[in-house]
């Protein structure tokens, strides 16, 4: 309550009868404590941390004492506010895909992404079918790279300039190891599991938070 006394002042009452406070700086209104956990201001950061640690949806909802429906909406909202990282020019990247499914195991979908070889960060990704049109959403962002390493998938030959494209032995070691890390942390991507994504938008949101 020390922060409330210093930065906030009383401004009426909520519908539940609790005292309402207004911030002197941002002019937003809030209350001192919340009976429903979904309204806690720090909740988004906690959801992001649990998602990165691989906690499943129902597990996060149970730990935070909120409904799964609210949690799903919040995860999608958090992902929309994440800005894409900067793609640095004149360095080396590795590109690969992870096969998974959405809705049912017959409906295959691919997670294509690019890994910065220098700091092992994911600079761009796409949840797509494995076609030239959809894979280009990743490769088109790497036009200023010094070298791009991929496996021998034939689509890459037409998508990446031969001057910077490489398929050398062990050229994709870092991203292949990263694939294992992703499958370990995100259960919906594990090869043999009962966990799966019902919709592609949810898979995309979780990956965006994780990356």
XYZ file of N, CA, C and O in Angstrom:
844
model
N 0.810 -1.216 0.000
C 0.000 0.000 0.000
C 0.847 1.271 0.000
O 0.341 2.358 -0.192
N 2.184 1.160 0.222
C 3.028 2.338 0.191
C 3.025 2.974 -1.198
O 3.014 4.184 -1.336
N 3.023 2.123 -2.251
C 2.996 2.641 -3.614
C 1.675 3.345 -3.884
O 1.618 4.399 -4.516
N 0.597 2.790 -3.349
C -0.711 3.394 -3.548
C -0.785 4.772 -2.912
O -1.308 5.710 -3.498
N -0.238 4.916 -1.722
C -0.297 6.198 -1.029
C 0.531 7.262 -1.744
O 0.197 8.434 -1.745
N 1.627 6.849 -2.369
C 2.524 7.812 -2.986
C 2.053 8.241 -4.382
O 2.154 9.411 -4.749
N 1.576 7.306 -5.198
C 1.260 7.591 -6.591
C -0.232 7.629 -6.908
O -0.609 8.116 -7.973
N -1.073 7.104 -6.030
C -2.496 6.995 -6.331
C -3.324 7.801 -5.331
O -2.890 8.101 -4.223
N -4.530 8.129 -5.760
C -5.478 8.763 -4.853
C -6.846 8.107 -5.025
O -7.133 7.508 -6.065
N -7.675 8.192 -4.007
C -8.974 7.534 -4.031
C -9.874 8.166 -5.093
O -9.934 9.381 -5.240
N -10.575 7.278 -5.830
C -11.444 7.739 -6.913
C -12.679 6.847 -6.979
O -12.810 5.960 -7.818
N -13.602 7.015 -6.050
C -14.853 6.277 -6.064
C -14.693 4.823 -5.648
O -13.698 4.419 -5.036
N -15.691 3.998 -6.041
C -15.722 2.583 -5.663
C -16.027 1.722 -6.877
O -16.679 2.174 -7.828
N -15.523 0.492 -6.844
C -15.819 -0.470 -7.878
C -17.252 -0.990 -7.715
O -17.907 -0.734 -6.699
N -17.722 -1.751 -8.716
C -19.063 -2.329 -8.618
C -19.151 -3.342 -7.485
O -20.232 -3.591 -6.954
N -17.997 -3.945 -7.127
C -18.001 -4.912 -6.026
C -17.882 -4.237 -4.665
O -17.778 -4.909 -3.636
N -17.874 -2.910 -4.645
C -17.838 -2.179 -3.384
C -16.446 -1.834 -2.894
O -16.310 -1.145 -1.874
N -15.399 -2.259 -3.581
C -14.031 -1.991 -3.130
C -13.590 -0.592 -3.561
O -14.040 -0.062 -4.570
N -12.702 -0.024 -2.749
C -12.188 1.313 -3.038
C -11.421 1.334 -4.357
O -10.612 0.461 -4.648
N -11.679 2.337 -5.195
C -10.989 2.503 -6.464
C -9.943 3.600 -6.324
O -10.159 4.605 -5.637
N -8.771 3.378 -6.958
C -7.683 4.351 -6.933
C -7.332 4.765 -8.362
O -7.451 3.975 -9.293
N -6.879 6.005 -8.517
C -6.475 6.513 -9.824
C -5.020 6.965 -9.766
O -4.609 7.633 -8.810
N -4.246 6.593 -10.790
C -2.826 6.929 -10.832
C -2.643 8.392 -11.217
O -3.295 8.904 -12.140
N -1.716 9.085 -10.553
C -1.456 10.492 -10.837
C -0.702 10.676 -12.152
O -0.748 11.749 -12.736
N -0.016 9.617 -12.609
C 0.838 9.736 -13.792
C 0.128 9.252 -15.066
O 0.047 9.986 -16.046
N -0.361 7.986 -15.040
C -0.986 7.435 -16.249
C -2.499 7.603 -16.259
O -3.149 7.302 -17.265
N -3.076 8.018 -15.128
C -4.514 8.285 -14.995
C -5.370 7.014 -15.133
O -6.565 7.105 -15.383
N -4.756 5.860 -14.968
C -5.526 4.621 -14.992
C -6.078 4.327 -13.598
O -5.522 4.756 -12.588
N -7.157 3.562 -13.592
C -7.803 3.235 -12.334
C -7.568 1.774 -11.973
O -7.497 0.913 -12.852
N -7.463 1.489 -10.669
C -7.272 0.130 -10.187
C -7.746 0.055 -8.751
O -8.112 1.066 -8.150
N -7.739 -1.158 -8.222
C -8.115 -1.329 -6.828
C -6.940 -1.939 -6.072
O -5.993 -2.449 -6.671
N -6.995 -1.871 -4.763
C -5.856 -2.286 -3.941
C -5.600 -3.780 -4.022
O -4.460 -4.234 -4.081
N -6.639 -4.580 -4.050
C -6.478 -6.025 -4.150
C -7.599 -6.584 -5.010
O -8.646 -5.955 -5.165
N -7.344 -7.759 -5.586
C -8.275 -8.355 -6.537
C -8.746 -9.703 -6.017
O -7.944 -10.532 -5.571
N -10.057 -9.907 -6.100
C -10.606 -11.192 -5.673
C -10.468 -12.240 -6.774
O -10.391 -13.434 -6.500
N -10.434 -11.808 -8.054
C -10.251 -12.736 -9.160
C -8.851 -12.539 -9.721
O -8.474 -11.432 -10.126
N -8.051 -13.595 -9.747
C -6.630 -13.509 -10.049
C -6.335 -12.998 -11.457
O -5.259 -12.482 -11.719
N -7.280 -13.131 -12.393
C -7.018 -12.733 -13.778
C -6.819 -11.237 -13.927
O -6.282 -10.785 -14.940
N -7.211 -10.434 -12.941
C -7.092 -8.983 -13.044
C -5.807 -8.445 -12.414
O -5.573 -7.241 -12.437
N -4.963 -9.308 -11.879
C -3.709 -8.848 -11.280
C -2.807 -8.280 -12.377
O -2.569 -8.939 -13.392
N -2.276 -7.058 -12.218
C -1.496 -6.427 -13.298
C -0.263 -7.226 -13.714
O 0.132 -7.198 -14.867
N 0.383 -7.943 -12.789
C 1.603 -8.686 -13.096
C 1.335 -10.051 -13.704
O 2.261 -10.832 -13.925
N 0.068 -10.355 -13.994
C -0.280 -11.701 -14.447
C 0.351 -12.041 -15.803
O 0.785 -13.174 -16.018
N 0.411 -11.094 -16.718
C 0.952 -11.366 -18.048
C 2.401 -11.849 -17.982
O 2.798 -12.751 -18.716
N 3.196 -11.238 -17.135
C 4.592 -11.654 -17.000
C 4.679 -13.072 -16.446
O 5.504 -13.874 -16.898
N 3.827 -13.401 -15.482
C 3.828 -14.744 -14.915
C 3.400 -15.775 -15.950
O 3.992 -16.856 -16.050
N 2.397 -15.449 -16.761
C 1.952 -16.364 -17.818
C 3.080 -16.605 -18.818
O 3.313 -17.744 -19.242
N 3.790 -15.561 -19.184
C 4.904 -15.698 -20.130
C 5.998 -16.592 -19.561
O 6.554 -17.444 -20.268
N 6.311 -16.437 -18.283
C 7.356 -17.247 -17.657
C 6.950 -18.722 -17.604
O 7.763 -19.603 -17.909
N 5.702 -18.993 -17.252
C 5.232 -20.379 -17.207
C 5.207 -20.995 -18.606
O 5.535 -22.168 -18.797
N 4.827 -20.198 -19.600
C 4.789 -20.705 -20.970
C 6.185 -21.069 -21.454
O 6.387 -22.114 -22.090
N 7.161 -20.237 -21.159
C 8.539 -20.519 -21.560
C 9.106 -21.752 -20.846
O 9.988 -22.416 -21.378
N 8.617 -22.026 -19.653
C 9.077 -23.190 -18.898
C 8.353 -24.469 -19.306
O 8.619 -25.535 -18.759
N 7.417 -24.358 -20.253
C 6.760 -25.550 -20.770
C 5.578 -26.038 -19.960
O 5.125 -27.176 -20.151
N 5.048 -25.211 -19.066
C 3.869 -25.613 -18.292
C 2.660 -25.596 -19.217
O 2.443 -24.636 -19.957
N 1.861 -26.649 -19.192
C 0.733 -26.732 -20.113
C -0.399 -25.797 -19.681
O -0.379 -25.236 -18.579
N -1.370 -25.642 -20.546
C -2.435 -24.657 -20.342
C -3.203 -24.913 -19.045
O -3.387 -24.009 -18.223
N -3.651 -26.144 -18.859
C -4.435 -26.433 -17.653
C -3.584 -26.319 -16.399
O -4.084 -25.970 -15.327
N -2.280 -26.597 -16.529
C -1.393 -26.434 -15.381
C -1.234 -24.978 -14.991
O -1.267 -24.632 -13.803
N -1.071 -24.104 -15.979
C -0.960 -22.671 -15.688
C -2.261 -22.149 -15.077
O -2.238 -21.382 -14.109
N -3.387 -22.562 -15.653
C -4.685 -22.115 -15.128
C -4.874 -22.559 -13.683
O -5.392 -21.815 -12.851
N -4.442 -23.760 -13.371
C -4.583 -24.267 -11.997
C -3.653 -23.531 -11.038
O -4.047 -23.189 -9.913
N -2.422 -23.259 -11.458
C -1.467 -22.567 -10.591
C -1.875 -21.124 -10.337
O -1.699 -20.612 -9.228
N -2.417 -20.464 -11.354
C -2.791 -19.056 -11.220
C -4.233 -18.862 -10.781
O -4.678 -17.724 -10.579
N -4.973 -19.961 -10.700
C -6.373 -19.923 -10.247
C -7.228 -19.052 -11.163
O -7.997 -18.191 -10.712
N -7.075 -19.251 -12.469
C -7.921 -18.587 -13.447
C -8.471 -19.644 -14.399
O -7.980 -20.779 -14.435
N -9.469 -19.285 -15.178
C -10.075 -20.246 -16.088
C -9.192 -20.447 -17.316
O -8.418 -19.574 -17.704
N -9.307 -21.617 -17.943
C -8.525 -21.906 -19.147
C -8.924 -20.994 -20.307
O -8.091 -20.613 -21.119
N -10.210 -20.641 -20.384
C -10.666 -19.737 -21.438
C -10.012 -18.363 -21.316
O -9.532 -17.794 -22.303
N -9.967 -17.840 -20.096
C -9.303 -16.558 -19.860
C -7.823 -16.657 -20.179
O -7.238 -15.747 -20.774
N -7.196 -17.757 -19.805
C -5.769 -17.943 -20.045
C -5.458 -17.976 -21.537
O -4.482 -17.358 -21.990
N -6.257 -18.679 -22.313
C -6.029 -18.754 -23.760
C -6.146 -17.373 -24.393
O -5.320 -16.981 -25.227
N -7.171 -16.622 -24.012
C -7.319 -15.261 -24.541
C -6.137 -14.390 -24.144
O -5.660 -13.570 -24.938
N -5.641 -14.565 -22.924
C -4.521 -13.757 -22.449
C -3.225 -14.104 -23.188
O -2.431 -13.223 -23.517
N -2.995 -15.382 -23.455
C -1.793 -15.796 -24.185
C -1.789 -15.208 -25.594
O -0.772 -14.698 -26.074
N -2.932 -15.253 -26.272
C -3.026 -14.676 -27.611
C -2.806 -13.170 -27.559
O -2.124 -12.595 -28.426
N -3.344 -12.513 -26.544
C -3.166 -11.070 -26.397
C -1.709 -10.718 -26.139
O -1.177 -9.742 -26.693
N -1.028 -11.491 -25.293
C 0.386 -11.243 -25.000
C 1.229 -11.376 -26.264
O 2.118 -10.564 -26.530
N 0.960 -12.406 -27.057
C 1.754 -12.652 -28.259
C 1.605 -11.518 -29.277
O 2.553 -11.187 -29.994
N 0.420 -10.903 -29.344
C 0.198 -9.821 -30.304
C 1.000 -8.573 -29.952
O 1.293 -7.746 -30.820
N 1.368 -8.421 -28.683
C 2.117 -7.242 -28.243
C 3.624 -7.443 -28.292
O 4.381 -6.531 -27.922
N 4.078 -8.612 -28.719
C 5.514 -8.880 -28.812
C 6.018 -8.411 -30.166
O 5.490 -8.800 -31.210
N 7.034 -7.586 -30.169
C 7.602 -7.077 -31.413
C 8.621 -8.072 -31.964
O 9.331 -8.743 -31.213
N 8.700 -8.157 -33.270
C 9.637 -9.075 -33.911
C 11.073 -8.608 -33.695
O 11.355 -7.407 -33.738
N 12.005 -9.536 -33.447
C 13.411 -9.143 -33.251
C 14.038 -8.627 -34.537
O 13.565 -8.920 -35.636
N 15.109 -7.883 -34.373
C 15.807 -7.312 -35.530
C 16.664 -8.382 -36.206
O 17.364 -9.145 -35.529
N 16.594 -8.449 -37.511
C 17.399 -9.399 -38.290
C 18.698 -8.705 -38.667
O 18.716 -7.798 -39.505
N 19.790 -9.111 -38.057
C 21.091 -8.481 -38.285
C 21.662 -8.907 -39.628
O 21.610 -10.084 -39.994
N 22.213 -7.963 -40.349
C 22.786 -8.253 -41.664
C 24.213 -8.768 -41.540
O 24.887 -8.559 -40.528
N 24.662 -9.478 -42.576
C 26.049 -9.919 -42.735
C 26.504 -10.874 -41.638
O 27.656 -10.824 -41.190
N 25.624 -11.740 -41.169
C 26.018 -12.813 -40.260
C 25.403 -14.118 -40.763
O 24.631 -14.136 -41.719
N 25.723 -15.219 -40.102
C 25.277 -16.530 -40.543
C 23.994 -16.954 -39.817
O 23.833 -16.689 -38.624
N 23.121 -17.620 -40.572
C 21.865 -18.122 -40.026
C 21.688 -19.577 -40.420
O 22.249 -20.048 -41.415
N 20.893 -20.276 -39.624
C 20.481 -21.634 -39.947
C 18.954 -21.671 -40.012
O 18.282 -21.068 -39.176
N 18.416 -22.372 -40.990
C 16.968 -22.459 -41.188
C 16.563 -23.930 -41.194
O 17.217 -24.757 -41.830
N 15.483 -24.227 -40.500
C 14.994 -25.609 -40.458
C 13.505 -25.596 -40.156
O 12.916 -24.552 -39.877
N 12.880 -26.772 -40.200
C 11.448 -26.894 -39.927
C 11.221 -28.015 -38.907
O 11.989 -28.965 -38.823
N 10.154 -27.864 -38.139
C 9.705 -28.894 -37.200
C 8.295 -29.302 -37.605
O 7.408 -28.454 -37.742
N 8.069 -30.590 -37.779
C 6.739 -31.060 -38.143
C 5.912 -31.322 -36.886
O 6.378 -31.944 -35.935
N 4.684 -30.842 -36.893
C 3.751 -31.115 -35.814
C 2.361 -31.228 -36.420
O 2.223 -31.355 -37.638
N 1.325 -31.193 -35.621
C -0.032 -31.274 -36.138
C -0.951 -30.388 -35.322
O -0.660 -30.031 -34.180
N -2.057 -30.007 -35.915
C -3.046 -29.139 -35.273
C -4.413 -29.786 -35.401
O -4.836 -30.137 -36.508
N -5.093 -29.936 -34.286
C -6.435 -30.518 -34.302
C -6.438 -32.029 -34.233
O -7.040 -32.628 -33.362
N -5.744 -32.674 -35.174
C -5.618 -34.121 -35.187
C -4.310 -34.499 -35.878
O -3.739 -33.698 -36.618
N -3.847 -35.704 -35.665
C -2.518 -36.085 -36.134
C -2.422 -36.181 -37.648
O -1.318 -36.178 -38.198
N -3.551 -36.255 -38.328
C -3.517 -36.303 -39.786
C -3.285 -34.926 -40.405
O -2.873 -34.827 -41.560
N -3.546 -33.867 -39.640
C -3.416 -32.504 -40.148
C -2.024 -31.960 -39.806
O -1.819 -31.285 -38.793
N -1.068 -32.275 -40.651
C 0.313 -31.874 -40.414
C 0.507 -30.388 -40.685
O -0.113 -29.807 -41.571
N 1.386 -29.791 -39.920
C 1.774 -28.397 -40.122
C 3.241 -28.275 -39.724
O 3.745 -29.082 -38.929
N 3.929 -27.291 -40.282
C 5.364 -27.148 -40.067
C 5.668 -25.815 -39.405
O 5.087 -24.790 -39.749
N 6.604 -25.843 -38.468
C 7.127 -24.632 -37.848
C 8.495 -24.366 -38.462
O 9.468 -25.055 -38.154
N 8.569 -23.407 -39.380
C 9.827 -23.040 -40.017
C 10.386 -21.815 -39.301
O 9.643 -20.867 -39.021
N 11.688 -21.831 -39.012
C 12.274 -20.691 -38.309
C 13.752 -20.558 -38.627
O 14.384 -21.495 -39.151
N 14.286 -19.379 -38.346
C 15.692 -19.062 -38.608
C 16.400 -18.791 -37.288
O 15.883 -18.067 -36.430
N 17.594 -19.361 -37.144
C 18.380 -19.243 -35.915
C 19.650 -18.448 -36.196
O 20.374 -18.734 -37.160
N 19.903 -17.445 -35.368
C 21.134 -16.662 -35.456
C 22.288 -17.515 -34.920
O 22.288 -17.904 -33.755
N 23.271 -17.802 -35.746
C 24.379 -18.670 -35.327
C 25.250 -18.027 -34.257
O 25.917 -18.735 -33.496
N 25.251 -16.700 -34.186
C 26.126 -16.008 -33.245
C 25.610 -16.103 -31.811
O 26.347 -16.488 -30.904
N 24.349 -15.758 -31.591
C 23.821 -15.746 -30.227
C 22.721 -16.782 -29.993
O 22.107 -16.809 -28.926
N 22.452 -17.638 -30.989
C 21.474 -18.739 -30.887
C 20.058 -18.235 -30.619
O 19.254 -18.909 -29.967
N 19.722 -17.066 -31.119
C 18.376 -16.527 -30.954
C 17.556 -16.773 -32.216
O 18.097 -16.824 -33.322
N 16.247 -16.916 -32.042
C 15.336 -17.093 -33.165
C 14.923 -15.709 -33.661
O 14.344 -14.917 -32.913
N 15.212 -15.402 -34.919
C 14.944 -14.068 -35.453
C 13.615 -13.987 -36.191
O 13.036 -12.902 -36.309
N 13.119 -15.109 -36.700
C 11.820 -15.117 -37.360
C 11.332 -16.557 -37.462
O 12.134 -17.489 -37.480
N 10.022 -16.712 -37.524
C 9.451 -18.047 -37.659
C 8.087 -17.937 -38.308
O 7.505 -16.853 -38.408
N 7.569 -19.080 -38.743
C 6.256 -19.118 -39.361
C 5.657 -20.498 -39.144
O 6.360 -21.508 -39.222
N 4.365 -20.526 -38.852
C 3.628 -21.792 -38.703
C 2.889 -22.012 -40.006
O 1.873 -21.364 -40.271
N 3.395 -22.936 -40.829
C 2.959 -22.999 -42.224
C 2.963 -24.433 -42.740
O 3.602 -25.307 -42.172
N 2.256 -24.694 -43.853
C 2.510 -25.913 -44.632
C 3.882 -25.805 -45.291
O 4.369 -24.697 -45.532
N 4.503 -26.923 -45.592
C 5.867 -26.883 -46.144
C 5.814 -26.714 -47.664
O 5.994 -27.659 -48.431
N 5.585 -25.487 -48.098
C 5.542 -25.147 -49.517
C 6.466 -23.958 -49.770
O 6.879 -23.270 -48.829
N 6.774 -23.708 -51.046
C 7.636 -22.578 -51.384
C 7.060 -21.257 -50.919
O 7.769 -20.393 -50.404
N 5.771 -21.077 -51.106
C 5.133 -19.806 -50.773
C 5.214 -19.510 -49.285
O 5.453 -18.375 -48.874
N 5.023 -20.535 -48.471
C 4.995 -20.311 -47.027
C 6.401 -20.305 -46.417
O 6.670 -19.551 -45.488
N 7.309 -21.120 -46.936
C 8.679 -21.096 -46.431
C 9.375 -19.781 -46.752
O 10.289 -19.364 -46.036
N 8.941 -19.130 -47.820
C 9.554 -17.855 -48.204
C 9.293 -16.765 -47.172
O 9.997 -15.748 -47.145
N 8.282 -16.931 -46.312
C 8.018 -15.953 -45.269
C 9.186 -15.855 -44.295
O 9.384 -14.817 -43.654
N 9.965 -16.925 -44.193
C 11.155 -16.929 -43.339
C 12.393 -16.530 -44.133
O 13.160 -15.662 -43.729
N 12.584 -17.141 -45.296
C 13.804 -16.898 -46.063
C 13.876 -15.475 -46.619
O 14.971 -14.923 -46.782
N 12.741 -14.865 -46.921
C 12.754 -13.511 -47.476
C 13.287 -12.480 -46.484
O 13.719 -11.388 -46.886
N 13.250 -12.798 -45.202
C 13.740 -11.868 -44.187
C 15.253 -11.969 -43.984
O 15.828 -11.198 -43.208
N 15.890 -12.918 -44.677
C 17.325 -13.159 -44.482
C 18.130 -12.797 -45.721
O 19.215 -13.334 -45.933
N 17.628 -11.901 -46.538
C 18.296 -11.580 -47.804
C 19.655 -10.918 -47.595
O 20.509 -10.969 -48.481
N 19.870 -10.278 -46.434
C 21.138 -9.604 -46.163
C 22.098 -10.449 -45.334
O 23.087 -9.927 -44.809
N 21.820 -11.736 -45.208
C 22.694 -12.612 -44.428
C 23.990 -12.903 -45.170
O 24.048 -12.857 -46.406
N 25.050 -13.211 -44.414
C 26.305 -13.590 -45.057
C 26.217 -15.004 -45.605
O 26.587 -15.264 -46.740
N 25.698 -15.935 -44.777
C 25.498 -17.317 -45.201
C 24.232 -17.842 -44.548
O 23.892 -17.460 -43.413
N 23.529 -18.731 -45.241
C 22.347 -19.397 -44.692
C 22.539 -20.906 -44.857
O 22.671 -21.391 -45.992
N 22.546 -21.607 -43.754
C 22.708 -23.065 -43.778
C 21.334 -23.727 -43.640
O 20.532 -23.347 -42.787
N 21.071 -24.709 -44.478
C 19.826 -25.482 -44.415
C 20.147 -26.949 -44.644
O 21.285 -27.311 -44.974
N 19.119 -27.779 -44.497
C 19.271 -29.166 -44.917
C 19.084 -29.226 -46.438
O 19.027 -28.201 -47.108
N 18.970 -30.415 -46.987
C 18.930 -30.555 -48.439
C 17.506 -30.585 -49.002
O 17.264 -31.163 -50.062
N 16.582 -29.958 -48.281
C 15.217 -29.835 -48.798
C 15.248 -29.031 -50.100
O 15.808 -27.930 -50.149
N 14.647 -29.562 -51.152
C 14.798 -28.955 -52.477
C 14.168 -27.567 -52.583
O 14.571 -26.768 -53.431
N 13.178 -27.259 -51.760
C 12.542 -25.941 -51.846
C 13.527 -24.803 -51.591
O 13.398 -23.715 -52.159
N 14.528 -25.043 -50.742
C 15.453 -23.970 -50.388
C 16.311 -23.533 -51.574
O 16.794 -22.412 -51.608
N 16.509 -24.405 -52.539
C 17.350 -24.065 -53.686
C 16.753 -22.930 -54.512
O 17.475 -22.143 -55.125
N 15.423 -22.853 -54.534
C 14.759 -21.788 -55.291
C 14.428 -20.572 -54.436
O 14.107 -19.514 -54.983
N 14.518 -20.720 -53.127
C 14.147 -19.625 -52.234
C 15.343 -18.805 -51.777
O 15.194 -17.631 -51.410
N 16.541 -19.399 -51.772
C 17.737 -18.733 -51.251
C 18.756 -18.595 -52.375
O 18.979 -19.536 -53.144
N 19.395 -17.448 -52.434
C 20.403 -17.205 -53.456
C 21.564 -18.197 -53.319
O 22.036 -18.442 -52.200
N 22.043 -18.774 -54.425
C 23.155 -19.738 -54.356
C 24.432 -19.152 -53.745
O 25.249 -19.899 -53.199
N 24.623 -17.823 -53.831
C 25.826 -17.201 -53.282
C 25.908 -17.307 -51.761
O 27.001 -17.346 -51.194
N 24.755 -17.368 -51.089
C 24.772 -17.416 -49.615
C 24.192 -18.725 -49.064
O 24.201 -18.931 -47.853
N 23.692 -19.586 -49.923
C 23.075 -20.834 -49.474
C 24.113 -21.930 -49.323
O 24.926 -22.151 -50.218
N 24.097 -22.633 -48.190
C 25.013 -23.730 -47.933
C 24.253 -24.922 -47.354
O 23.335 -24.753 -46.537
N 24.643 -26.122 -47.785
C 24.078 -27.370 -47.236
C 25.216 -28.261 -46.761
O 25.212 -29.463 -46.984
N 26.215 -27.678 -46.125
C 27.409 -28.402 -45.709
C 27.089 -29.415 -44.620
O 26.090 -29.298 -43.888
N 27.944 -30.427 -44.518
C 27.808 -31.435 -43.467
C 27.932 -30.763 -42.101
O 28.842 -29.979 -41.867
N 26.997 -31.036 -41.206
C 26.931 -30.457 -39.871
C 26.710 -28.943 -39.894
O 26.952 -28.256 -38.908
N 26.218 -28.437 -41.001
C 25.952 -27.004 -41.089
C 24.752 -26.560 -40.279
O 24.627 -25.372 -39.964
N 23.873 -27.506 -39.959
C 22.662 -27.162 -39.193
C 22.694 -27.774 -37.790
O 21.643 -28.032 -37.200
N 23.888 -27.966 -37.241
C 24.001 -28.578 -35.911
C 23.297 -27.759 -34.831
O 22.613 -28.315 -33.962
N 23.447 -26.445 -34.870
C 22.882 -25.606 -33.817
C 21.355 -25.638 -33.837
O 20.715 -25.770 -32.793
N 20.780 -25.524 -35.021
C 19.320 -25.476 -35.090
C 18.699 -26.853 -34.837
O 17.605 -26.959 -34.278
N 19.416 -27.925 -35.206
C 18.909 -29.265 -34.902
C 18.894 -29.493 -33.398
O 17.957 -30.103 -32.865
N 19.909 -28.995 -32.713
C 19.925 -29.104 -31.249
C 18.832 -28.232 -30.644
O 18.210 -28.602 -29.645
N 18.583 -27.090 -31.263
C 17.520 -26.208 -30.780
C 16.152 -26.855 -30.971
O 15.242 -26.647 -30.162
N 15.997 -27.636 -32.032
C 14.741 -28.369 -32.237
C 14.452 -29.289 -31.066
O 13.309 -29.399 -30.602
N 15.493 -29.967 -30.577
C 15.320 -30.867 -29.435
C 14.913 -30.097 -28.190
O 14.052 -30.534 -27.423
N 15.529 -28.928 -27.990
C 15.185 -28.102 -26.827
C 13.731 -27.656 -26.887
O 13.009 -27.693 -25.881
N 13.286 -27.247 -28.071
C 11.899 -26.800 -28.225
C 10.931 -27.939 -27.936
O 9.941 -27.772 -27.217
N 11.202 -29.110 -28.489
C 10.309 -30.254 -28.268
C 10.286 -30.668 -26.802
O 9.280 -31.177 -26.310
N 11.386 -30.465 -26.092
C 11.441 -30.809 -24.671
C 10.633 -29.835 -23.830
O 9.921 -30.224 -22.901
N 10.710 -28.548 -24.162
C 10.038 -27.523 -23.364
C 8.555 -27.389 -23.708
O 7.737 -27.158 -22.816
N 8.206 -27.511 -24.982
C 6.823 -27.315 -25.411
C 6.219 -28.674 -25.750
O 6.517 -29.258 -26.794
N 5.386 -29.179 -24.874
C 4.860 -30.537 -25.006
C 4.004 -30.701 -26.256
O 3.914 -31.805 -26.807
N 3.380 -29.643 -26.728
C 2.529 -29.749 -27.915
C 3.349 -30.040 -29.171
O 2.786 -30.367 -30.212
N 4.683 -29.926 -29.098
C 5.545 -30.226 -30.224
C 6.253 -31.575 -30.100
O 6.970 -31.968 -31.022
N 6.058 -32.263 -28.971
C 6.696 -33.552 -28.788
C 6.149 -34.559 -29.794
O 4.964 -34.544 -30.133
N 6.998 -35.447 -30.286
C 6.593 -36.362 -31.359
C 5.472 -37.306 -30.920
O 4.483 -37.486 -31.608
N 5.638 -37.938 -29.773
C 4.623 -38.870 -29.286
C 4.080 -38.349 -27.965
O 4.700 -38.476 -26.925
N 2.918 -37.738 -28.032
C 2.339 -37.105 -26.856
C 0.832 -37.027 -27.008
O 0.302 -37.105 -28.116
N 0.150 -36.855 -25.882
C -1.292 -36.633 -25.917
C -1.591 -35.134 -25.957
O -2.748 -34.736 -26.075
N -0.542 -34.289 -25.850
C -0.728 -32.846 -25.921
C -0.686 -32.391 -27.375
O 0.149 -32.858 -28.140
N -1.564 -31.494 -27.743
C -1.561 -30.976 -29.102
C -2.292 -29.637 -29.133
O -2.984 -29.263 -28.177
N -2.118 -28.912 -30.231
C -2.789 -27.628 -30.412
C -4.090 -27.835 -31.165
O -4.108 -28.476 -32.214
N -5.158 -27.283 -30.642
C -6.446 -27.382 -31.332
C -6.518 -26.417 -32.511
O -7.182 -26.690 -33.499
N -5.826 -25.265 -32.395
C -5.863 -24.269 -33.454
C -4.453 -23.761 -33.718
O -3.622 -23.663 -32.808
N -4.191 -23.388 -34.975
C -2.869 -22.901 -35.359
C -2.546 -21.576 -34.681
O -1.388 -21.297 -34.375
N -3.561 -20.734 -34.417
C -3.317 -19.448 -33.786
C -2.763 -19.613 -32.378
O -1.927 -18.819 -31.920
N -3.190 -20.671 -31.684
C -2.672 -20.922 -30.345
C -1.239 -21.428 -30.401
O -0.392 -21.031 -29.589
N -0.936 -22.284 -31.352
C 0.437 -22.754 -31.532
C 1.358 -21.586 -31.849
O 2.466 -21.484 -31.303
N 0.909 -20.701 -32.723
C 1.706 -19.531 -33.093
C 1.940 -18.624 -31.887
O 3.057 -18.117 -31.679
N 0.906 -18.408 -31.067
C 1.030 -17.527 -29.905
C 2.024 -18.085 -28.893
O 2.863 -17.349 -28.355
N 1.953 -19.380 -28.616
C 2.862 -19.994 -27.645
C 4.301 -19.924 -28.143
O 5.229 -19.611 -27.394
N 4.521 -20.191 -29.426
C 5.864 -20.135 -29.993
C 6.415 -18.716 -29.977
O 7.604 -18.502 -29.719
N 5.574 -17.742 -30.230
C 6.021 -16.357 -30.232
C 6.485 -15.923 -28.842
O 7.493 -15.233 -28.699
N 5.756 -16.345 -27.823
C 6.169 -16.045 -26.448
C 7.457 -16.781 -26.116
O 8.376 -16.223 -25.496
N 7.559 -18.033 -26.536
C 8.734 -18.840 -26.217
C 9.988 -18.296 -26.908
O 11.056 -18.188 -26.300
N 9.872 -17.944 -28.169
C 11.028 -17.445 -28.919
C 11.435 -16.059 -28.455
O 12.588 -15.679 -28.532
